[in-house]
């Protein structure tokens, strides 16, 4: 059955590449860059990429086909595929809604209405909400409990940045939420509680696609050779939309904080590790990251390693977005709840884990995935309707089943054990619940 | 009890660094660069570095202290330690013999006499013979059986290059042999047979300390991200004695063959992977390796990574030499025979294994080492005297017990700490067998 | 009046880029990369790029438009210009003849027939013959005099490689010859004599577009700071047709010899300067050159500089080809004869000069060009028909005036704009001289 | 006759290297890195390096010999020269005074007392005051006239940062002042006026020794090839005292401003050119600068060049400091006044010039120096005592002749034409003018 992939920031470089890539996968044999295409992930019950239906939010109105043409000019997409993917991009465009207008409870409800409508129209088993919108400025995360958060929201306050509104909306509806950006997203204690309450999962944050990927691969090398890293300095030069956004020091701060946390947790507090990000417009969709690593060997002799990484961020990120959609959908279906620390392999700042070494993260991911092999999808115990939630949300829980994987009655759930969140379409239909 | 570390090429850069390093270890807390100093290797029964006694062969007559002064000028050894290690270097110098004069059976016998004398004088439990001599020209290895090899040797032929003479001498005497160079060493079918016959171990070859180390660390990264490496080109610039030797195209060929094998086995046959080595005298003891990796990601977009490695080869190699001495001595003592594929982590061209990915090699090494934790040293069943061997060799087996892990009497060995190969010194003494 | 640009290797990457670029210049304001578009070269009497008519030889039959599409896929040409240049490329294709079939005198005569026909059909004032064909294997150049060369040719021998046949054909016909490759071309004593005899010019060789360009720019820096360069090592990785050809060690030898000569003459004999070229197919039309420079400063402290150059060779070479056509046509028209050492700025191995420092070469070029400002084109004194030349050639001289800068009558030439070598078209026409 | 070299910051890395280097020059043939040792500067009348006497100010009390030992450990000085230079360093130490205590007029007067005392004790013909102290924080330079500046100083105000106090003290005394740092120094309109009034010279600022050196060498290359640079991004990693000071963002701002000015003036306003400086302690006295240059060629194809510079700043700077002392002393002696724009070759931010291209700067320097060849030293016309100066200063002018190259009487100046500023020692002596 179809699974929704709801991209917050659907019309950005990554979003466009994901959508074009999904359109090409059936005819184009190559799944290069997709981790879940490795043999290790065969037969572990992941939804097929062909079953993913893309929708999303964006504040941009530039159509996907136009973005794709720009990406082809920049060498991100092969020029000759534009015509092949045009129809799919146009179709996906109709499923992209304007980004959240206004914050607080009304914002959450708007998002949930869009998600429900998406789920309903496309008969989706579940919807993975995945944030690939522009990085937000660094902000002090809301520190209170879920009850306190709900009180604030009910009182008309707006204590959450946009990324966390999306996380709230998704988790509250029992849907998986993934943060591919360094924005706040679900990294708020109250939202962790919400995920547990609603029996759903979240993962994040900040996709590990370049400099940090290499860093966490090499950290194991230095570690296993007992070589002491004394400094690791880096410069990131990038153009593109992401570069333009990160030219704003407040937003770069979020990214740099995420990178710094990764270095510290990987190499220890004592390593001198300055990192810079510069917007260099003529780089287009490309990034150059240069790193200098200084380390000492036997008898204290200092040595140096330098790395120049010239990557195309969207090319690296897009297949991981597809991986994350497949993996979180599956995790949700088998009843896993809370932070998916098993997915740390994908992130610079892995929620729920402080393991950064790439090889260990990969082993952990594979071990977990292999453990899914024989698990039937479960229908999770329905979460009770939490007190203090908005009326609309409660009505949604009670009636539509969107989010909470309710076994409404003995026969519900599209045959035994199917359990995908998202209400059975026919039931929704029968009950006359829709947007209109 | 003391363990001998017999370095073939003892007066080279690595040999000098090993000897100086061992002298410093007791007072200098730092074991940076020594893998066996990691917590994973505590309590697994390795001989203490302080128990290693260095001896060896070399064709050079430059004293160790003079080489050490040169290394200090080049920044390999801290200038202020020269005075601290002088006495130890001078002592070690007295244990270095002229390199093998002449090949064939007489050469082997000369080496064995030197080994026996070393073992005898220093009351050694065993002797690890470890090749760090200049790389030999690439040569077609002897392809025949052990019997054929012995016949050739007995007929006065000289079918083995020097490195293989050392391997023969060591293995035949039941001693562990390690090849840290790309030279032939034990990588000959007949010598594998010899190791099995004599119940001893060997490991090799070509220490993995720079470009290839990084390559096999990053190969896992590309692999786990399902990114396709299309080319990996490299240039190695080095000075020093090793550089001077490798300026000879025939000798460089051996090194390049070892590097190429590693790339092919790691990344597949299709990767275009040219590698060059140049002798650049002004680099002194330092090496710069530059690598360009091209890889493709999602939808075929090509990307590039470049690595510049500026290392001091002897600093990187010396602690590994100590590791290998400790690990092979221990392996021998617990009765392990044949190629030590568990030590592939240390080598560019791992004998007995075709796994090159650093993370897997490390896990395998650790798992094996942990398995040693509770093993008591054993005295292996003595090998029978092989037919067809030279008279001298046979006499040695029968009488001296050097090498062959002879159970001198019914109960000896195991549990009484005598079990190290190398005959108990007193027995040797008692039997009146010595050099004179 | 129109000037012919006869490209030997017209269907290669450079040839295609030149032809596409000339087609675009009138509408596309940008002359980036063209040296003669700098203000220093305004008003010095160079023929307009719009007056160049491209023709040439090639052994390939792949049409220019198809090559151009490949270059667009590789990012050398912008994808959106393909349609704009298609007609021009197709027209140029009709002016490309099969490369020389067979050597010796018959080969020369074939080339001259093609040149004459080209000149005749397109009413050309002169024709610059410019070699951008695949690099030839290194060969011992013919060392004899012009008379000896002609005797050999007349005797049916074939003492010249193809590039020198082209040079002979051009110079003998009084046309400028430029060698943009490291092949022999005009770098033969006898051909220098021929150029003098026939009153024409030649320039070369091996376009300086990447690694060597940077080297000769930086050599001045080190020199003016009195810093001593001790080594300069380099690796060149390239794909494309040129890369494929240079994968042949014999051909790479020619290129490496040219590079080495440049280093030696620039930095002195003592600098250790190994250079390698590797064919890395996945680089397509791109090249990466990596260089490590070691130098010492005050009190002998060694320091290091490393350079990574990622260029598109054809993009760099094509505008220089146009520059060379303009400059040599002008030089010829003002009566300059012999090796154009003033053009050393363009070449790795400047014929007629051993100055390699880029800044000095540039000043020399500019000074010379400025000196052309007020020079009227001259019709050089016609060379006498040399004895010993083939009959066909002699007939050509006597009749057609192609090549030999014949003063057709007492007053012709100078001041009436006919002065370009190559006979005035109407005269040729009048005399009824054609191919047969 | 002896010339004083008064180093502000004499005990820093550069100061120590200068002093050690001068001590070694007589016995050590090598003048590598000294521009004035090139043949172009022979016979142009420069004072001999052996005639330089080093003195200076510093706020540090670490003796020069101790600093030198540290530099040797860091590889800046060869370890084996320490004993050779010890006596010279200890002697120089006695000529280093505590840095200026307090600002304003009293500070200036303290500096002048120290200069006078230095000149007097060492019988100096002139004294070049050269700033190599730690970079000051960026500050708004005093914008008023000299009269306004003097009024402020007389009113007890302190409108000048320390570097400008030194400049004032030197220029007011008729001595040459050189700023090797990006600090304010003489770059104040009022101090330019002061130099003119007192008939002396100044030069600066911010020695061009690494990244910017390369940048201004390559800028000419791109320019002469008509290639358009679109971005030039850089990262500088350095340790040492200078690095520690530049870790302070206010001070780094001064350096970055100087670098940015250089890029803008060299490459134009439109080039995107972010630059960063990071203090990476484990780099010791070494610096790594990494630069990425993006440029476009024919038809707009973008290309990339990357540069890694691994230099030892003090090694690069020290010989230039000696050059500057020789050149400014000579310029002063021939009567040159004001900003020495001919010395732009040495500086990132050349005072009096906006030419940054290295090759042109070098030609200008050489042409100027050659013009000095036949110039006899002149005794400049004595500056009148400016109104509004402090009493002490006026008394100094009138009496001591320090600074103002006063021809006190018809025969003054130690024989005709000797003319070095700094009072004739015997006269000073005769007049009994001392410190008290
Ligand atoms: N590409 C990578 O390798 C990588 C790695 C880690 C993290 N990321 C992060 O992924 C995100 C997307 O990267 P990109 O290159 O596609 O950037 P992009 O600028 O091309 O796209 C971002 C999109 O988000 C939209 N957007 C902005 N604010 C929004 C909002 N409030 N609601 C909905 N949409 C909004 C923008 O209109 C734009 O279309 C960035 O935050 C980036 O930092 C990317
Ligand atoms: N340093 C590393 O990182 C590294 C890595 C892999 C392999 N290796 C190999 O290790 C070896 C030693 O390296 P090094 O830097 O010490 O080189 P080195 O040149 O400094 O030392 C080699 C020593 O071997 C001696 N020697 C030569 N032929 C001999 C013979 N027949 N018998 C005995 N001694 C002989 C030489 O006299 C010299 O003292 C080389 O083969 C090198 O390729 C080194
Ligand atoms: N591109 C640069 O920056 C640069 C710099 C210096 C020298 N060069 C030289 O310029 C030449 C052309 O480079 P390219 O990149 O265009 O190479 P290419 O391989 O794309 O083109 C070479 C062309 O020459 C043709 N050719 C081969 N032999 C011939 C012959 N005997 N007669 C006529 N045509 C023949 C081939 O068919 C091909 O079309 C090479 O020799 C190269 O080494 C190039
Ligand atoms: N080394 C280079 O290549 C280079 C190039 C351009 C500019 N510079 C500049 O040269 C200066 C010196 O560099 P360094 O590497 O020797 O630095 P350093 O830190 O080793 O030395 C600076 C010295 O100045 C002294 N000092 C600080 N404030 C002072 C004051 N008010 N009065 C007198 N002395 C004072 C310090 O005590 C120290 O001894 C720095 O400003 C640096 O930015 C250096
Ligand atoms: Na974490
Ligand atoms: Na200026």
CSV table of N, CA and C in Angstrom, one decimal, chain B residues 297-374:
chain,number,residue,atom,x,y,z
B,297,UNK,N,27.2,9.5,-7.1
B,297,UNK,CA,26.0,9.3,-6.2
B,297,UNK,C,24.8,9.2,-7.0
B,298,UNK,N,23.7,9.4,-6.3
B,298,UNK,CA,22.3,9.3,-6.8
B,298,UNK,C,22.2,9.9,-8.2
B,299,UNK,N,21.6,9.1,-9.1
B,299,UNK,CA,21.4,9.6,-10.5
B,299,UNK,C,22.7,9.8,-11.3
B,300,UNK,N,23.7,9.3,-10.7
B,300,UNK,CA,25.0,9.3,-11.5
B,300,UNK,C,25.8,10.5,-11.4
B,301,UNK,N,25.5,11.4,-10.5
B,301,UNK,CA,26.3,12.7,-10.4
B,301,UNK,C,27.7,12.3,-9.8
B,302,UNK,N,28.7,12.8,-10.6
B,302,UNK,CA,30.1,12.5,-10.1
B,302,UNK,C,30.6,13.5,-9.1
B,303,UNK,N,31.3,13.1,-8.1
B,303,UNK,CA,31.8,13.9,-7.1
B,303,UNK,C,33.3,13.5,-6.8
B,304,UNK,N,34.0,14.4,-6.1
B,304,UNK,CA,35.4,14.2,-5.9
B,304,UNK,C,35.8,14.4,-4.4
B,305,UNK,N,36.7,13.6,-4.0
B,305,UNK,CA,37.3,13.8,-2.7
B,305,UNK,C,38.8,13.7,-2.9
B,306,UNK,N,39.5,14.6,-2.2
B,306,UNK,CA,41.0,14.6,-2.3
B,306,UNK,C,41.6,14.5,-0.9
B,307,UNK,N,42.7,13.8,-0.8
B,307,UNK,CA,43.3,13.6,0.5
B,307,UNK,C,44.8,13.9,0.4
B,308,UNK,N,45.3,14.6,1.3
B,308,UNK,CA,46.7,14.9,1.4
B,308,UNK,C,47.2,14.4,2.8
B,309,UNK,N,48.1,13.5,2.7
B,309,UNK,CA,48.5,12.8,4.0
B,309,UNK,C,50.0,13.2,4.1
B,310,UNK,N,50.3,13.8,5.2
B,310,UNK,CA,51.7,14.2,5.4
B,310,UNK,C,52.2,13.5,6.7
B,311,UNK,N,52.8,12.3,6.5
B,311,UNK,CA,53.1,11.5,7.7
B,311,UNK,C,54.6,11.2,7.8
B,312,UNK,N,55.0,10.8,8.9
B,312,UNK,CA,56.3,10.3,9.1
B,312,UNK,C,56.2,8.8,9.2
B,313,UNK,N,56.7,8.2,8.2
B,313,UNK,CA,56.5,6.7,8.1
B,313,UNK,C,57.0,5.9,9.3
B,314,UNK,N,58.2,6.3,9.8
B,314,UNK,CA,58.8,5.5,10.8
B,314,UNK,C,58.0,5.7,12.1
B,315,UNK,N,57.5,6.9,12.3
B,315,UNK,CA,56.7,7.1,13.5
B,315,UNK,C,55.4,6.3,13.5
B,316,UNK,N,54.9,6.1,12.3
B,316,UNK,CA,53.7,5.3,12.1
B,316,UNK,C,54.0,3.8,12.2
B,317,UNK,N,55.1,3.4,11.7
B,317,UNK,CA,55.4,2.0,11.6
B,317,UNK,C,55.9,1.4,12.9
B,318,UNK,N,56.8,2.2,13.6
B,318,UNK,CA,57.5,1.6,14.7
B,318,UNK,C,56.5,1.0,15.8
B,319,UNK,N,55.5,1.7,16.2
B,319,UNK,CA,54.6,1.1,17.2
B,319,UNK,C,53.9,-0.1,16.7
B,320,UNK,N,53.7,-0.2,15.4
B,320,UNK,CA,53.0,-1.4,14.8
B,320,UNK,C,53.9,-2.6,14.9
B,321,UNK,N,55.2,-2.3,14.7
B,321,UNK,CA,56.2,-3.3,14.8
B,321,UNK,C,56.2,-3.9,16.2
B,322,UNK,N,56.1,-3.1,17.2
B,322,UNK,CA,56.0,-3.6,18.5
B,322,UNK,C,54.7,-4.4,18.7
B,323,UNK,N,53.6,-3.8,18.2
B,323,UNK,CA,52.4,-4.6,18.3
B,323,UNK,C,52.5,-6.0,17.7
B,324,UNK,N,53.1,-6.0,16.5
B,324,UNK,CA,53.2,-7.3,15.8
B,324,UNK,C,54.1,-8.3,16.5
B,325,UNK,N,55.1,-7.8,17.2
B,325,UNK,CA,56.0,-8.7,18.0
B,325,UNK,C,55.2,-9.3,19.1
B,326,UNK,N,54.4,-8.4,19.8
B,326,UNK,CA,53.7,-8.9,20.9
B,326,UNK,C,52.6,-9.9,20.5
B,327,UNK,N,51.9,-9.6,19.4
B,327,UNK,CA,50.8,-10.4,19.0
B,327,UNK,C,51.2,-11.7,18.4
B,328,UNK,N,52.3,-11.7,17.6
B,328,UNK,CA,52.7,-13.0,17.0
B,328,UNK,C,53.4,-13.9,18.1
B,329,UNK,N,54.1,-13.3,19.0
B,329,UNK,CA,54.7,-14.1,20.1
B,329,UNK,C,53.5,-14.8,20.8
B,330,UNK,N,52.5,-14.0,21.1
B,330,UNK,CA,51.4,-14.6,21.8
B,330,UNK,C,50.7,-15.7,21.0
B,331,UNK,N,50.5,-15.4,19.7
B,331,UNK,CA,49.8,-16.4,18.9
B,331,UNK,C,50.6,-17.7,18.8
B,332,UNK,N,51.9,-17.6,18.7
B,332,UNK,CA,52.7,-18.7,18.7
B,332,UNK,C,52.6,-19.5,20.0
B,333,UNK,N,52.5,-18.8,21.0
B,333,UNK,CA,52.6,-19.5,22.3
B,333,UNK,C,51.3,-20.3,22.6
B,334,UNK,N,50.2,-19.8,22.0
B,334,UNK,CA,48.9,-20.6,22.2
B,334,UNK,C,48.7,-21.6,21.2
B,335,UNK,N,49.7,-21.8,20.3
B,335,UNK,CA,49.6,-23.0,19.4
B,335,UNK,C,49.0,-22.6,18.0
B,336,UNK,N,48.7,-21.4,17.8
B,336,UNK,CA,48.2,-21.0,16.5
B,336,UNK,C,49.3,-21.3,15.4
B,337,UNK,N,48.9,-21.9,14.2
B,337,UNK,CA,49.9,-22.1,13.2
B,337,UNK,C,49.4,-21.5,11.9
B,338,UNK,N,50.4,-21.3,11.0
B,338,UNK,CA,50.0,-20.8,9.6
B,338,UNK,C,49.9,-19.3,9.5
B,339,UNK,N,49.2,-18.9,8.5
B,339,UNK,CA,49.1,-17.4,8.2
B,339,UNK,C,48.2,-16.8,9.3
B,340,UNK,N,48.7,-15.7,9.9
B,340,UNK,CA,47.8,-15.0,10.9
B,340,UNK,C,46.9,-14.0,10.2
B,341,UNK,N,45.9,-14.5,9.6
B,341,UNK,CA,45.0,-13.6,8.9
B,341,UNK,C,44.3,-12.6,9.8
B,342,UNK,N,44.3,-12.9,11.1
B,342,UNK,CA,43.7,-12.0,12.1
B,342,UNK,C,44.4,-10.7,12.2
B,343,UNK,N,45.7,-10.7,11.7
B,343,UNK,CA,46.5,-9.4,11.8
B,343,UNK,C,46.4,-8.6,10.5
B,344,UNK,N,45.4,-8.9,9.6
B,344,UNK,CA,45.3,-8.2,8.4
B,344,UNK,C,45.2,-6.7,8.6
B,345,UNK,N,44.7,-6.3,9.7
B,345,UNK,CA,44.6,-4.8,10.1
B,345,UNK,C,45.9,-4.1,9.9
B,346,UNK,N,47.0,-4.8,10.0
B,346,UNK,CA,48.3,-4.1,10.0
B,346,UNK,C,48.9,-4.0,8.6
B,347,UNK,N,48.3,-4.7,7.6
B,347,UNK,CA,49.0,-4.9,6.4
B,347,UNK,C,48.2,-4.4,5.1
B,348,UNK,N,49.0,-3.9,4.2
B,348,UNK,CA,48.4,-3.5,2.9
B,348,UNK,C,48.0,-4.8,2.1
B,349,UNK,N,48.7,-5.8,2.2
B,349,UNK,CA,48.5,-7.0,1.4
B,349,UNK,C,48.4,-8.2,2.4
B,350,UNK,N,47.3,-8.3,3.1
B,350,UNK,CA,47.2,-9.2,4.2
B,350,UNK,C,47.3,-10.7,3.8
B,351,UNK,N,48.3,-11.4,4.2
B,351,UNK,CA,48.4,-12.8,3.9
B,351,UNK,C,47.3,-13.6,4.6
B,352,UNK,N,46.7,-14.4,3.8
B,352,UNK,CA,45.6,-15.3,4.4
B,352,UNK,C,44.3,-14.7,4.4
B,353,UNK,N,44.1,-13.5,3.9
B,353,UNK,CA,42.8,-12.8,4.0
B,353,UNK,C,42.7,-11.9,2.8
B,354,UNK,N,41.4,-11.7,2.3
B,354,UNK,CA,41.2,-10.6,1.3
B,354,UNK,C,40.3,-9.6,1.8
B,355,UNK,N,40.2,-9.5,3.1
B,355,UNK,CA,39.4,-8.4,3.7
B,355,UNK,C,40.3,-7.2,3.9
B,356,UNK,N,40.0,-6.1,3.3
B,356,UNK,CA,40.8,-4.9,3.4
B,356,UNK,C,40.2,-3.8,4.2
B,357,UNK,N,38.9,-3.9,4.4
B,357,UNK,CA,38.2,-2.8,5.1
B,357,UNK,C,38.7,-2.6,6.5
B,358,UNK,N,39.2,-1.5,6.9
B,358,UNK,CA,39.8,-1.3,8.1
B,358,UNK,C,38.9,-1.6,9.3
B,359,UNK,N,37.7,-1.2,9.3
B,359,UNK,CA,36.8,-1.4,10.4
B,359,UNK,C,36.6,-2.9,10.7
B,360,UNK,N,36.4,-3.6,9.6
B,360,UNK,CA,36.2,-5.1,9.8
B,360,UNK,C,37.5,-5.7,10.3
B,361,UNK,N,38.6,-5.3,9.7
B,361,UNK,CA,39.9,-5.9,10.2
B,361,UNK,C,40.1,-5.6,11.6
B,362,UNK,N,39.7,-4.4,12.1
B,362,UNK,CA,39.9,-4.1,13.5
B,362,UNK,C,39.0,-4.9,14.4
B,363,UNK,N,37.8,-5.1,13.9
B,363,UNK,CA,36.9,-5.9,14.8
B,363,UNK,C,37.4,-7.4,14.9
B,364,UNK,N,37.9,-7.8,13.7
B,364,UNK,CA,38.4,-9.2,13.7
B,364,UNK,C,39.6,-9.3,14.6
B,365,UNK,N,40.5,-8.4,14.6
B,365,UNK,CA,41.7,-8.4,15.4
B,365,UNK,C,41.2,-8.4,16.9
B,366,UNK,N,40.3,-7.5,17.2
B,366,UNK,CA,39.9,-7.4,18.6
B,366,UNK,C,39.2,-8.7,19.1
B,367,UNK,N,38.4,-9.2,18.2
B,367,UNK,CA,37.7,-10.4,18.6
B,367,UNK,C,38.7,-11.5,18.9
B,368,UNK,N,39.6,-11.6,18.0
B,368,UNK,CA,40.6,-12.7,18.2
B,368,UNK,C,41.4,-12.5,19.5
B,369,UNK,N,41.9,-11.2,19.7
B,369,UNK,CA,42.7,-10.9,20.8
B,369,UNK,C,41.9,-11.2,22.1
B,370,UNK,N,40.6,-10.9,22.1
B,370,UNK,CA,39.8,-11.1,23.3
B,370,UNK,C,39.7,-12.6,23.6
B,371,UNK,N,39.7,-13.3,22.5
B,371,UNK,CA,39.6,-14.8,22.7
B,371,UNK,C,40.9,-15.4,23.3
B,372,UNK,N,41.9,-14.6,23.3
B,372,UNK,CA,43.2,-15.1,23.9
B,372,UNK,C,43.2,-15.0,25.4
B,373,UNK,N,42.3,-14.2,25.9
B,373,UNK,CA,42.3,-13.8,27.3
B,373,UNK,C,42.6,-14.9,28.2
B,374,UNK,N,41.9,-16.0,28.0
B,374,UNK,CA,42.0,-17.0,29.1
B,374,UNK,C,42.8,-18.2,28.6
